[in-house]
Amino acid sequence: MEILGASLRICVDDLETAIPFYERLAGGRALRFERGGVQVAAIGSFLLMSGPEAELEVLRKVAATIAVEDVDEAHRLLTGLGARIIAGPVPTPVGRNLIAMHPDGSVFEYVDQRG
């Protein structure tokens, strides 16, 4: 499994206020979407999230989002290495994802851009 990149997950109180700063910092425009009542803006290596505190509390437990070529391949490798799959694979607005807890207890989201 090749890791293509990683995104830093940042929970913000006001997405509209935060977006201009991160667009200037990353030199790009925000790709916006909503997932489970949480507003999300992907800007370069940053994934900004804003929404109900109950939802954000869960999202804060995920250390980072890791881009991979194929979530199914990541699923096979992770389970083979002793990781526990918490959720997924499931469709996302741009592909698929899964959430896995590594044997050391850290939690990561793995995403691909396959339909």
mmCIF file of N, CA, C and O in Angstrom, residues 18-61:
data_model
loop_
_atom_site.group_PDB
_atom_site.id
_atom_site.type_symbol
_atom_site.label_atom_id
_atom_site.label_comp_id
_atom_site.label_asym_id
_atom_site.label_seq_id
_atom_site.Cartn_x
_atom_site.Cartn_y
_atom_site.Cartn_z
ATOM 1 N N ALA A 18 -12.453 30.783 9.197
ATOM 2 C CA ALA A 18 -11.189 30.040 9.079
ATOM 3 C C ALA A 18 -10.744 29.831 7.632
ATOM 4 O O ALA A 18 -9.543 29.834 7.344
ATOM 5 N N ILE A 19 -11.688 29.646 6.723
ATOM 6 C CA ILE A 19 -11.341 29.304 5.335
ATOM 7 C C ILE A 19 -10.394 30.306 4.677
ATOM 8 O O ILE A 19 -9.386 29.889 4.093
ATOM 9 N N PRO A 20 -10.654 31.615 4.720
ATOM 10 C CA PRO A 20 -9.735 32.543 4.028
ATOM 11 C C PRO A 20 -8.285 32.434 4.500
ATOM 12 O O PRO A 20 -7.356 32.499 3.693
ATOM 13 N N PHE A 21 -8.075 32.252 5.798
ATOM 14 C CA PHE A 21 -6.718 32.103 6.314
ATOM 15 C C PHE A 21 -6.029 30.891 5.685
ATOM 16 O O PHE A 21 -4.911 30.989 5.181
ATOM 17 N N TYR A 22 -6.701 29.740 5.702
ATOM 18 C CA TYR A 22 -6.092 28.512 5.187
ATOM 19 C C TYR A 22 -5.966 28.524 3.667
ATOM 20 O O TYR A 22 -5.024 27.945 3.118
ATOM 21 N N GLU A 23 -6.880 29.203 2.962
ATOM 22 C CA GLU A 23 -6.722 29.335 1.515
ATOM 23 C C GLU A 23 -5.472 30.134 1.186
ATOM 24 O O GLU A 23 -4.706 29.766 0.286
ATOM 25 N N ARG A 24 -5.238 31.209 1.904
ATOM 26 C CA ARG A 24 -4.021 32.010 1.666
ATOM 27 C C ARG A 24 -2.779 31.235 2.077
ATOM 28 O O ARG A 24 -1.759 31.268 1.395
ATOM 29 N N LEU A 25 -2.849 30.533 3.208
ATOM 30 C CA LEU A 25 -1.704 29.769 3.699
ATOM 31 C C LEU A 25 -1.326 28.652 2.731
ATOM 32 O O LEU A 25 -0.154 28.464 2.405
ATOM 33 N N ALA A 26 -2.324 27.916 2.238
ATOM 34 C CA ALA A 26 -2.071 26.761 1.369
ATOM 35 C C ALA A 26 -2.002 27.141 -0.110
ATOM 36 O O ALA A 26 -1.568 26.335 -0.932
ATOM 37 N N GLY A 27 -2.444 28.360 -0.439
ATOM 38 C CA GLY A 27 -2.394 28.793 -1.831
ATOM 39 C C GLY A 27 -3.401 28.081 -2.714
ATOM 40 O O GLY A 27 -3.106 27.782 -3.873
ATOM 41 N N GLY A 28 -4.573 27.786 -2.186
ATOM 42 C CA GLY A 28 -5.592 27.099 -2.985
ATOM 43 C C GLY A 28 -6.983 27.422 -2.499
ATOM 44 O O GLY A 28 -7.160 28.093 -1.477
ATOM 45 N N ARG A 29 -7.970 26.953 -3.225
ATOM 46 C CA ARG A 29 -9.365 27.166 -2.894
ATOM 47 C C ARG A 29 -9.902 25.980 -2.111
ATOM 48 O O ARG A 29 -9.485 24.843 -2.301
ATOM 49 N N ALA A 30 -10.877 26.250 -1.251
ATOM 50 C CA ALA A 30 -11.498 25.211 -0.425
ATOM 51 C C ALA A 30 -12.467 24.372 -1.247
ATOM 52 O O ALA A 30 -13.257 24.904 -2.023
ATOM 53 N N LEU A 31 -12.379 23.072 -1.082
ATOM 54 C CA LEU A 31 -13.377 22.140 -1.594
ATOM 55 C C LEU A 31 -14.300 21.857 -0.421
ATOM 56 O O LEU A 31 -13.866 21.322 0.596
ATOM 57 N N ARG A 32 -15.558 22.243 -0.542
ATOM 58 C CA ARG A 32 -16.489 22.135 0.587
ATOM 59 C C ARG A 32 -17.463 20.984 0.393
ATOM 60 O O ARG A 32 -17.920 20.731 -0.707
ATOM 61 N N PHE A 33 -17.803 20.341 1.510
ATOM 62 C CA PHE A 33 -18.855 19.340 1.515
ATOM 63 C C PHE A 33 -19.366 19.167 2.932
ATOM 64 O O PHE A 33 -18.798 19.698 3.882
ATOM 65 N N GLU A 34 -20.466 18.448 3.067
ATOM 66 C CA GLU A 34 -21.042 18.178 4.382
ATOM 67 C C GLU A 34 -21.108 16.681 4.580
ATOM 68 O O GLU A 34 -21.372 15.929 3.651
ATOM 69 N N ARG A 35 -20.855 16.266 5.808
ATOM 70 C CA ARG A 35 -20.902 14.839 6.127
ATOM 71 C C ARG A 35 -21.440 14.686 7.545
ATOM 72 O O ARG A 35 -20.833 15.151 8.497
ATOM 73 N N GLY A 36 -22.592 14.067 7.682
ATOM 74 C CA GLY A 36 -23.164 13.806 8.996
ATOM 75 C C GLY A 36 -23.403 15.052 9.828
ATOM 76 O O GLY A 36 -23.180 15.036 11.031
ATOM 77 N N GLY A 37 -23.823 16.137 9.199
ATOM 78 C CA GLY A 37 -24.078 17.374 9.924
ATOM 79 C C GLY A 37 -22.851 18.222 10.169
ATOM 80 O O GLY A 37 -22.931 19.281 10.776
ATOM 81 N N VAL A 38 -21.693 17.774 9.706
ATOM 82 C CA VAL A 38 -20.445 18.516 9.879
ATOM 83 C C VAL A 38 -20.080 19.157 8.543
ATOM 84 O O VAL A 38 -20.054 18.489 7.509
ATOM 85 N N GLN A 39 -19.821 20.452 8.575
ATOM 86 C CA GLN A 39 -19.353 21.170 7.391
ATOM 87 C C GLN A 39 -17.842 20.975 7.286
ATOM 88 O O GLN A 39 -17.124 21.120 8.276
ATOM 89 N N VAL A 40 -17.372 20.633 6.079
ATOM 90 C CA VAL A 40 -15.956 20.329 5.872
ATOM 91 C C VAL A 40 -15.418 21.181 4.735
ATOM 92 O O VAL A 40 -16.105 21.404 3.737
ATOM 93 N N ALA A 41 -14.193 21.648 4.894
ATOM 94 C CA ALA A 41 -13.481 22.362 3.833
ATOM 95 C C ALA A 41 -12.090 21.746 3.713
ATOM 96 O O ALA A 41 -11.320 21.755 4.671
ATOM 97 N N ALA A 42 -11.794 21.187 2.547
ATOM 98 C CA ALA A 42 -10.471 20.626 2.270
ATOM 99 C C ALA A 42 -9.668 21.684 1.516
ATOM 100 O O ALA A 42 -10.092 22.158 0.457
ATOM 101 N N ILE A 43 -8.520 22.052 2.101
ATOM 102 C CA ILE A 43 -7.672 23.088 1.505
ATOM 103 C C ILE A 43 -6.230 22.606 1.604
ATOM 104 O O ILE A 43 -5.658 22.568 2.693
ATOM 105 N N GLY A 44 -5.645 22.238 0.486
ATOM 106 C CA GLY A 44 -4.287 21.710 0.516
ATOM 107 C C GLY A 44 -4.199 20.535 1.467
ATOM 108 O O GLY A 44 -4.961 19.585 1.365
ATOM 109 N N SER A 45 -3.289 20.609 2.418
ATOM 110 C CA SER A 45 -3.108 19.530 3.402
ATOM 111 C C SER A 45 -3.966 19.696 4.642
ATOM 112 O O SER A 45 -3.799 18.963 5.608
ATOM 113 N N PHE A 46 -4.889 20.653 4.630
ATOM 114 C CA PHE A 46 -5.731 20.916 5.797
ATOM 115 C C PHE A 46 -7.163 20.463 5.540
ATOM 116 O O PHE A 46 -7.710 20.692 4.466
ATOM 117 N N LEU A 47 -7.757 19.848 6.535
ATOM 118 C CA LEU A 47 -9.153 19.437 6.502
ATOM 119 C C LEU A 47 -9.847 20.125 7.673
ATOM 120 O O LEU A 47 -9.696 19.726 8.819
ATOM 121 N N LEU A 48 -10.559 21.222 7.374
ATOM 122 C CA LEU A 48 -11.245 21.990 8.405
ATOM 123 C C LEU A 48 -12.643 21.420 8.612
ATOM 124 O O LEU A 48 -13.334 21.105 7.644
ATOM 125 N N MET A 49 -13.058 21.301 9.872
ATOM 126 C CA MET A 49 -14.366 20.737 10.186
ATOM 127 C C MET A 49 -15.053 21.610 11.225
ATOM 128 O O MET A 49 -14.429 22.060 12.178
ATOM 129 N N SER A 50 -16.363 21.814 11.022
ATOM 130 C CA SER A 50 -17.147 22.606 11.951
ATOM 131 C C SER A 50 -18.551 22.010 12.018
ATOM 132 O O SER A 50 -19.106 21.610 11.001
ATOM 133 N N GLY A 51 -19.098 21.954 13.229
ATOM 134 C CA GLY A 51 -20.437 21.406 13.371
ATOM 135 C C GLY A 51 -20.789 21.159 14.816
ATOM 136 O O GLY A 51 -20.150 21.705 15.727
ATOM 137 N N PRO A 52 -21.798 20.309 15.040
ATOM 138 C CA PRO A 52 -22.236 20.012 16.407
ATOM 139 C C PRO A 52 -21.104 19.409 17.244
ATOM 140 O O PRO A 52 -20.339 18.564 16.758
ATOM 141 N N GLU A 53 -21.002 19.849 18.475
ATOM 142 C CA GLU A 53 -19.914 19.398 19.354
ATOM 143 C C GLU A 53 -19.878 17.880 19.502
ATOM 144 O O GLU A 53 -18.812 17.279 19.546
ATOM 145 N N ALA A 54 -21.031 17.243 19.558
ATOM 146 C CA ALA A 54 -21.066 15.777 19.696
ATOM 147 C C ALA A 54 -20.380 15.097 18.513
ATOM 148 O O ALA A 54 -19.665 14.108 18.689
ATOM 149 N N GLU A 55 -20.577 15.630 17.324
ATOM 150 C CA GLU A 55 -19.926 15.069 16.131
ATOM 151 C C GLU A 55 -18.432 15.374 16.130
ATOM 152 O O GLU A 55 -17.608 14.521 15.804
ATOM 153 N N LEU A 56 -18.076 16.606 16.491
ATOM 154 C CA LEU A 56 -16.663 16.988 16.502
ATOM 155 C C LEU A 56 -15.875 16.204 17.539
ATOM 156 O O LEU A 56 -14.703 15.890 17.329
ATOM 157 N N GLU A 57 -16.505 15.869 18.646
ATOM 158 C CA GLU A 57 -15.837 15.087 19.691
ATOM 159 C C GLU A 57 -15.348 13.760 19.127
ATOM 160 O O GLU A 57 -14.235 13.317 19.414
ATOM 161 N N VAL A 58 -16.163 13.129 18.299
ATOM 162 C CA VAL A 58 -15.771 11.868 17.664
ATOM 163 C C VAL A 58 -14.656 12.119 16.652
ATOM 164 O O VAL A 58 -13.658 11.397 16.611
ATOM 165 N N LEU A 59 -14.794 13.164 15.832
ATOM 166 C CA LEU A 59 -13.806 13.454 14.793
ATOM 167 C C LEU A 59 -12.436 13.804 15.362
ATOM 168 O O LEU A 59 -11.421 13.525 14.742
ATOM 169 N N ARG A 60 -12.398 14.407 16.537
ATOM 170 C CA ARG A 60 -11.117 14.766 17.164
ATOM 171 C C ARG A 60 -10.279 13.547 17.535
ATOM 172 O O ARG A 60 -9.073 13.652 17.736
ATOM 173 N N LYS A 61 -10.890 12.394 17.629
ATOM 174 C CA LYS A 61 -10.165 11.179 17.992
ATOM 175 C C LYS A 61 -9.362 10.614 16.829
ATOM 176 O O LYS A 61 -8.506 9.760 17.021
#
